[in-house]
Short mmCIF file of C-alpha atoms in Angstrom, two decimals:
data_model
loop_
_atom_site.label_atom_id
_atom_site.label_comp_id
_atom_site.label_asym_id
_atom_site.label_seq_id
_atom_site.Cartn_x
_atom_site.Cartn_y
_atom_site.Cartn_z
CA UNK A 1 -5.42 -21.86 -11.52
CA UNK A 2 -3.03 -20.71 -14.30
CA UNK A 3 -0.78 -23.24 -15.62
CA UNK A 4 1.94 -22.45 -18.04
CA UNK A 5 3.17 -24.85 -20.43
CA UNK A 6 7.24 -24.27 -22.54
CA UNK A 7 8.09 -26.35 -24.92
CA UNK A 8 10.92 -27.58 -25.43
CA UNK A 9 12.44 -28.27 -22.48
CA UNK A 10 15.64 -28.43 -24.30
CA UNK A 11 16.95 -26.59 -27.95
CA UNK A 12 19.94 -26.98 -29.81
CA UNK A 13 20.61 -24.89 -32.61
CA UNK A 14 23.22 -23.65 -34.89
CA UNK A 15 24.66 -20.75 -34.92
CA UNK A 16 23.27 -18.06 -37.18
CA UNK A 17 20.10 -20.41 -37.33
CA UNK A 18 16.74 -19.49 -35.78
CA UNK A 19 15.31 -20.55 -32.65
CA UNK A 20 11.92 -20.44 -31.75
CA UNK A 21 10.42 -21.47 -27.99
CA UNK A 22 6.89 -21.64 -27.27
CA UNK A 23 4.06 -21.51 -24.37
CA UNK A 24 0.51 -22.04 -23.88
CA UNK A 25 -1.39 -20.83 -20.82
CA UNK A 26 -4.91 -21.70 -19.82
CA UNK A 27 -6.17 -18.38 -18.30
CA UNK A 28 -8.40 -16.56 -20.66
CA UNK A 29 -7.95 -13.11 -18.44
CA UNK A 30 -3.61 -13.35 -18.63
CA UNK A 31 -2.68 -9.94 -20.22
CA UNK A 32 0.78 -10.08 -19.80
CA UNK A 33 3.05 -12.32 -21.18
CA UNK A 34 7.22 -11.73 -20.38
CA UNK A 35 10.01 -13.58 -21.34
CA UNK A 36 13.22 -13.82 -19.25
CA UNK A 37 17.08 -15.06 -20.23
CA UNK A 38 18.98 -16.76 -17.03
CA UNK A 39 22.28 -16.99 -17.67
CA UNK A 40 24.83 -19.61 -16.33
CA UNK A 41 25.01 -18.31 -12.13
CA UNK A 42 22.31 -15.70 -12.92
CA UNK A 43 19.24 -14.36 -12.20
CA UNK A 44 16.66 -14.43 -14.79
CA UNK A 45 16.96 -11.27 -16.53
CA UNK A 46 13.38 -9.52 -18.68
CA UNK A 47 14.22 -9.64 -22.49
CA UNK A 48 11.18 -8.51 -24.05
CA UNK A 49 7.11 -8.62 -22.79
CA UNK A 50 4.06 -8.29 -24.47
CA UNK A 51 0.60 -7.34 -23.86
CA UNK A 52 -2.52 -8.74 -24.67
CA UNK A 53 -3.70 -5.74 -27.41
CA UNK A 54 -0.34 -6.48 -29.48
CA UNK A 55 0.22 -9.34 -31.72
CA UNK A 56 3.39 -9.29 -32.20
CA UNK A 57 6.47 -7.34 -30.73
CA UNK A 58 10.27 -6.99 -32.02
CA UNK A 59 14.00 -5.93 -30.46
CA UNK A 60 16.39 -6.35 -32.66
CA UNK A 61 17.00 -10.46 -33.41
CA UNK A 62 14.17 -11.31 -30.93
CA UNK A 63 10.50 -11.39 -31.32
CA UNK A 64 7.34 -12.40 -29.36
CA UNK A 65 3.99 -12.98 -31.02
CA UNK A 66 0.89 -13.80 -28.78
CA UNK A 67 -2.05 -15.81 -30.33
CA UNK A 68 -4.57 -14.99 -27.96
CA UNK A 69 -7.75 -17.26 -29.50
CA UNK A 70 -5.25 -19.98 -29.27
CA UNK A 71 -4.05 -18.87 -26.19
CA UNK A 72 -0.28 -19.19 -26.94
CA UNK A 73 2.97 -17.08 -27.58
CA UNK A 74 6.29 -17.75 -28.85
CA UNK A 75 10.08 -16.25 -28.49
CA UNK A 76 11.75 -16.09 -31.56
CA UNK A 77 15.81 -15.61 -32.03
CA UNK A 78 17.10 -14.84 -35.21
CA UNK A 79 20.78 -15.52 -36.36
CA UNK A 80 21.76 -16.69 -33.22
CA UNK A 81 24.86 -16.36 -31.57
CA UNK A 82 26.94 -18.11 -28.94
CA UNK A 83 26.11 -15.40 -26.00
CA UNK A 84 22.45 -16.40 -26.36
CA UNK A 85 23.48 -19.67 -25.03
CA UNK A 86 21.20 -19.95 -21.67
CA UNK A 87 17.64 -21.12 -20.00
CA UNK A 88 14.63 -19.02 -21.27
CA UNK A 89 11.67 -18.67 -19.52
CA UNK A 90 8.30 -17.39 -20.41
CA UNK A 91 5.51 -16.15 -18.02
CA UNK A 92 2.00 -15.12 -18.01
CA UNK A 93 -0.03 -13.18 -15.53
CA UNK A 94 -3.16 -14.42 -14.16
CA UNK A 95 -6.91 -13.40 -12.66
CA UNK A 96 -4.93 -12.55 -9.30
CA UNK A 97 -2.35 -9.96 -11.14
CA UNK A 98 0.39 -12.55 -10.50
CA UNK A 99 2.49 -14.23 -12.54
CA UNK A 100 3.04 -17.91 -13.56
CA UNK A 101 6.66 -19.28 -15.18
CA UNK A 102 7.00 -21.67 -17.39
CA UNK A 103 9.50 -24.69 -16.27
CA UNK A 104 12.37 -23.19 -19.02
CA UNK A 105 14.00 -23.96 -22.46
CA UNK A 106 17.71 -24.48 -22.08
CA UNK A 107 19.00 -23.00 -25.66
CA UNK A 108 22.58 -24.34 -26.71
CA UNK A 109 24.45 -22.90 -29.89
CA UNK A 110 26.13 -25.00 -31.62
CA UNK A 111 29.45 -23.68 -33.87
CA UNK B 1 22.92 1.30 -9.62
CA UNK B 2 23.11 -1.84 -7.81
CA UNK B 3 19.28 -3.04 -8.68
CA UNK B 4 18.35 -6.02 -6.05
CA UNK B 5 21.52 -7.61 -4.05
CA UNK B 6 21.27 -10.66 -2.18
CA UNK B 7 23.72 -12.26 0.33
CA UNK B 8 24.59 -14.71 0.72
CA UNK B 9 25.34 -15.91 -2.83
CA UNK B 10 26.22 -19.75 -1.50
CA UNK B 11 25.32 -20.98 1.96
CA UNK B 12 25.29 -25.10 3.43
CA UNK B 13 23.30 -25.88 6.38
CA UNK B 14 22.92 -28.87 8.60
CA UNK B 15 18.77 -30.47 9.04
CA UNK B 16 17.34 -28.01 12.02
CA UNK B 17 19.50 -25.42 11.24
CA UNK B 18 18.33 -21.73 10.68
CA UNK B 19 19.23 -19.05 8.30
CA UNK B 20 18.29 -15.47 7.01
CA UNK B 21 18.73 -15.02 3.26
CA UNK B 22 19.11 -10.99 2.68
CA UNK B 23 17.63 -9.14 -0.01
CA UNK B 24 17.85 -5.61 -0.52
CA UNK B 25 16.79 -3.21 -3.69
CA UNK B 26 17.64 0.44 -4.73
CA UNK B 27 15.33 0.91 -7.38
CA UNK B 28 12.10 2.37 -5.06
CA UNK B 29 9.87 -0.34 -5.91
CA UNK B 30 6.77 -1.20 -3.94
CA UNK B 31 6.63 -4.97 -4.96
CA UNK B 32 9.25 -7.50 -4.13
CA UNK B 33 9.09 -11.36 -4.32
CA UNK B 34 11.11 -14.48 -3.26
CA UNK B 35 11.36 -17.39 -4.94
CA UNK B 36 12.41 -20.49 -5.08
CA UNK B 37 14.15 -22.83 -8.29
CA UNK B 38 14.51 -26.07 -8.27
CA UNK B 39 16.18 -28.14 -11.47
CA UNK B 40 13.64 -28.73 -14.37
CA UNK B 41 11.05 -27.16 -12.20
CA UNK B 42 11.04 -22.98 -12.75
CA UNK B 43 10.35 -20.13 -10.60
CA UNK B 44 7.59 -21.42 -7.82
CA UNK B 45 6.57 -18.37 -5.41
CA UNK B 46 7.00 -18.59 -1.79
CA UNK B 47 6.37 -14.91 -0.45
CA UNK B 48 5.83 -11.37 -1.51
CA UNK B 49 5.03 -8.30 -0.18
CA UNK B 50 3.37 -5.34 -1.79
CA UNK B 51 4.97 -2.39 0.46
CA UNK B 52 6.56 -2.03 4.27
CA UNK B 53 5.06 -4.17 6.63
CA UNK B 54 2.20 -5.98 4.18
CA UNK B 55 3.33 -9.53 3.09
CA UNK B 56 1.44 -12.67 1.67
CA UNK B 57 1.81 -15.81 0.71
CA UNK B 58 2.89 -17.41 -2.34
CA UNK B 59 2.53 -20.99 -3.54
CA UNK B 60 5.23 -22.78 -1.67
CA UNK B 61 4.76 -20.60 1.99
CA UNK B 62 5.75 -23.69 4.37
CA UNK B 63 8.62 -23.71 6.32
CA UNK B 64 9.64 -19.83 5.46
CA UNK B 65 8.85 -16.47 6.77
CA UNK B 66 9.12 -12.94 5.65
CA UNK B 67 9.35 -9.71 7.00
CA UNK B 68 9.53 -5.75 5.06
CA UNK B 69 10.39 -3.38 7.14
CA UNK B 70 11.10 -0.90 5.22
CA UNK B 71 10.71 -0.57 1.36
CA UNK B 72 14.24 -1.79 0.93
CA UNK B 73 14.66 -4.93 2.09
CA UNK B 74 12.95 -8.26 2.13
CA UNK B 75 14.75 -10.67 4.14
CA UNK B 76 13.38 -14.43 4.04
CA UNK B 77 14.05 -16.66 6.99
CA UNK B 78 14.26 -20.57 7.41
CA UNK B 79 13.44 -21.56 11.08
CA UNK B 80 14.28 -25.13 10.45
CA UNK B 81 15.73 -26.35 7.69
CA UNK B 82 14.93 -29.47 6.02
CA UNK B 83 16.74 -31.51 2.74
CA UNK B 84 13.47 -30.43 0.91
CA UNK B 85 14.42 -26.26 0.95
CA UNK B 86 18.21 -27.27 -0.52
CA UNK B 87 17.30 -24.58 -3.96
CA UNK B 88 18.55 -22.10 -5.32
CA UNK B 89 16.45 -18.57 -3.86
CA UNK B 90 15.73 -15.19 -5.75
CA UNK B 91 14.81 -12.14 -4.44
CA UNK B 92 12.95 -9.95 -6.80
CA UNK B 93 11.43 -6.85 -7.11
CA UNK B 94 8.87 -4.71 -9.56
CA UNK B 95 7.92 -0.98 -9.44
CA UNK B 96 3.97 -2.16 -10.04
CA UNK B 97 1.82 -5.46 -9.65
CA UNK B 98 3.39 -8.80 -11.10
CA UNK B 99 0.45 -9.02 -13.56
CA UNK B 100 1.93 -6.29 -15.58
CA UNK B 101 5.27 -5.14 -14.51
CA UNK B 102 8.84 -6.88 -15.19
CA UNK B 103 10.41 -8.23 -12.36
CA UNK B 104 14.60 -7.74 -11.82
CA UNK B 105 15.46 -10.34 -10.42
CA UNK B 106 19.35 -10.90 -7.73
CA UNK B 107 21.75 -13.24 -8.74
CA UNK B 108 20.53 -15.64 -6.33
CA UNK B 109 21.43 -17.57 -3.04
CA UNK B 110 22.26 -21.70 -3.58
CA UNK B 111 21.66 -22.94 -0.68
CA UNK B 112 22.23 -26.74 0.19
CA UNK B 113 21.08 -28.71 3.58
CA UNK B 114 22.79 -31.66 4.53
#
């Protein structure tokens, strides 16, 4: 089955630096790919998602780009601040139009 | 707009104990899930439901049931609890299928068994 792979388990950065958190999946049919902040008592909350005909997809200081050949796609924070303190999880969807989590990055700021 | 609510947010239960976790949504959406998150481990899957009164199994099905009733709520129920299901639970839900549709996701239910 689909197995989801985030790296690294843990970040520190400082702020106004970059951060950059990446996954690998092993199903050749995923097509979607979303990305979720869980804040501190929180549910996980969608920050941006990308599908499998787009490279690359930007909101403001966060981007996603999906290597698809490679099979793996990356969340990518510029100038970071302290509110983007939390865990971040990516996900992928599978053959059976379900979706697999990664085990989660827990992003610290630094001042 | 409330989005998904679930209640209890904090619960402790003795071994052989049972409990219904509640989980309700306003948004209209066909799809809801519950899940399970354990530390270092992410979200694992233990029930979902694609409308009223259709549910299926997840990856981590034992020792839980479900029920949908009606479109609205998705209430999961331990029969006997056991150390093992001490998690935190969400309830989520998605207008279409998981494979290509964001989930929104409650603010969870941490549940301990002692």
């Amino acid at each position: 089955g689909e197995n989801v792979e985030q790296h690294p388990s843990t970040l520190s950065v400082q702020e106004g630096d970059s951060a950059v958190i990446k996954c690998t999946y092993s199903d050749s049919a995923s097509n979607y790919f979303p990305w979720y902040k869980q804040e501190l008592g929180k549910g996980p909350q969608l920050i941006i998602d990308i599908r499998s005909n787009v490279g690359e997809k930007k909101d403001q200081r966060i981007a996603v780009t999906l290597n698809k050949t490679a099979k793996h796609f990356s969340l990518h924070i510029t100038e970071t601040q302290p509110e983007d303190s939390a865990v971040y999880f990516c996900a992928a969807s599978n053959m059976d139009d379900k979706i697999i989590f990664g085990k989660g990055t827990r992003l610290h700021i630094l001042p | 707009n409330a989005g998904v609510t679930q209640t209890p947010k904090f619960r402790i239960l003795k071994i052989g104990q049972s409990m219904t976790l509640q989980c309700t949504q306003d948004m209209n959406h066909n799809y809801m899930y519950w899940y399970r998150q354990d530390p270092g481990m992410g979200l694992k899957l233990i029930y979902y439901s694609v409308g009223a009164g259709i549910t299926d199994k997840g990856e981590v099905p034992n020792g839980y049931n479900v029920s949908r009733s009606t479109t609205e709520d998705f209430p999961l129920r331990l029969e006997l609890a056991a150390p093992s299901q001490t998690s935190v639970y969400f309830c989520a839900s998605s207008y279409g299928s998981p494979g290509n549709q964001p989930q929104h996701f409650g603010d969870g239910t941490r549940l301990s068994i002692l």
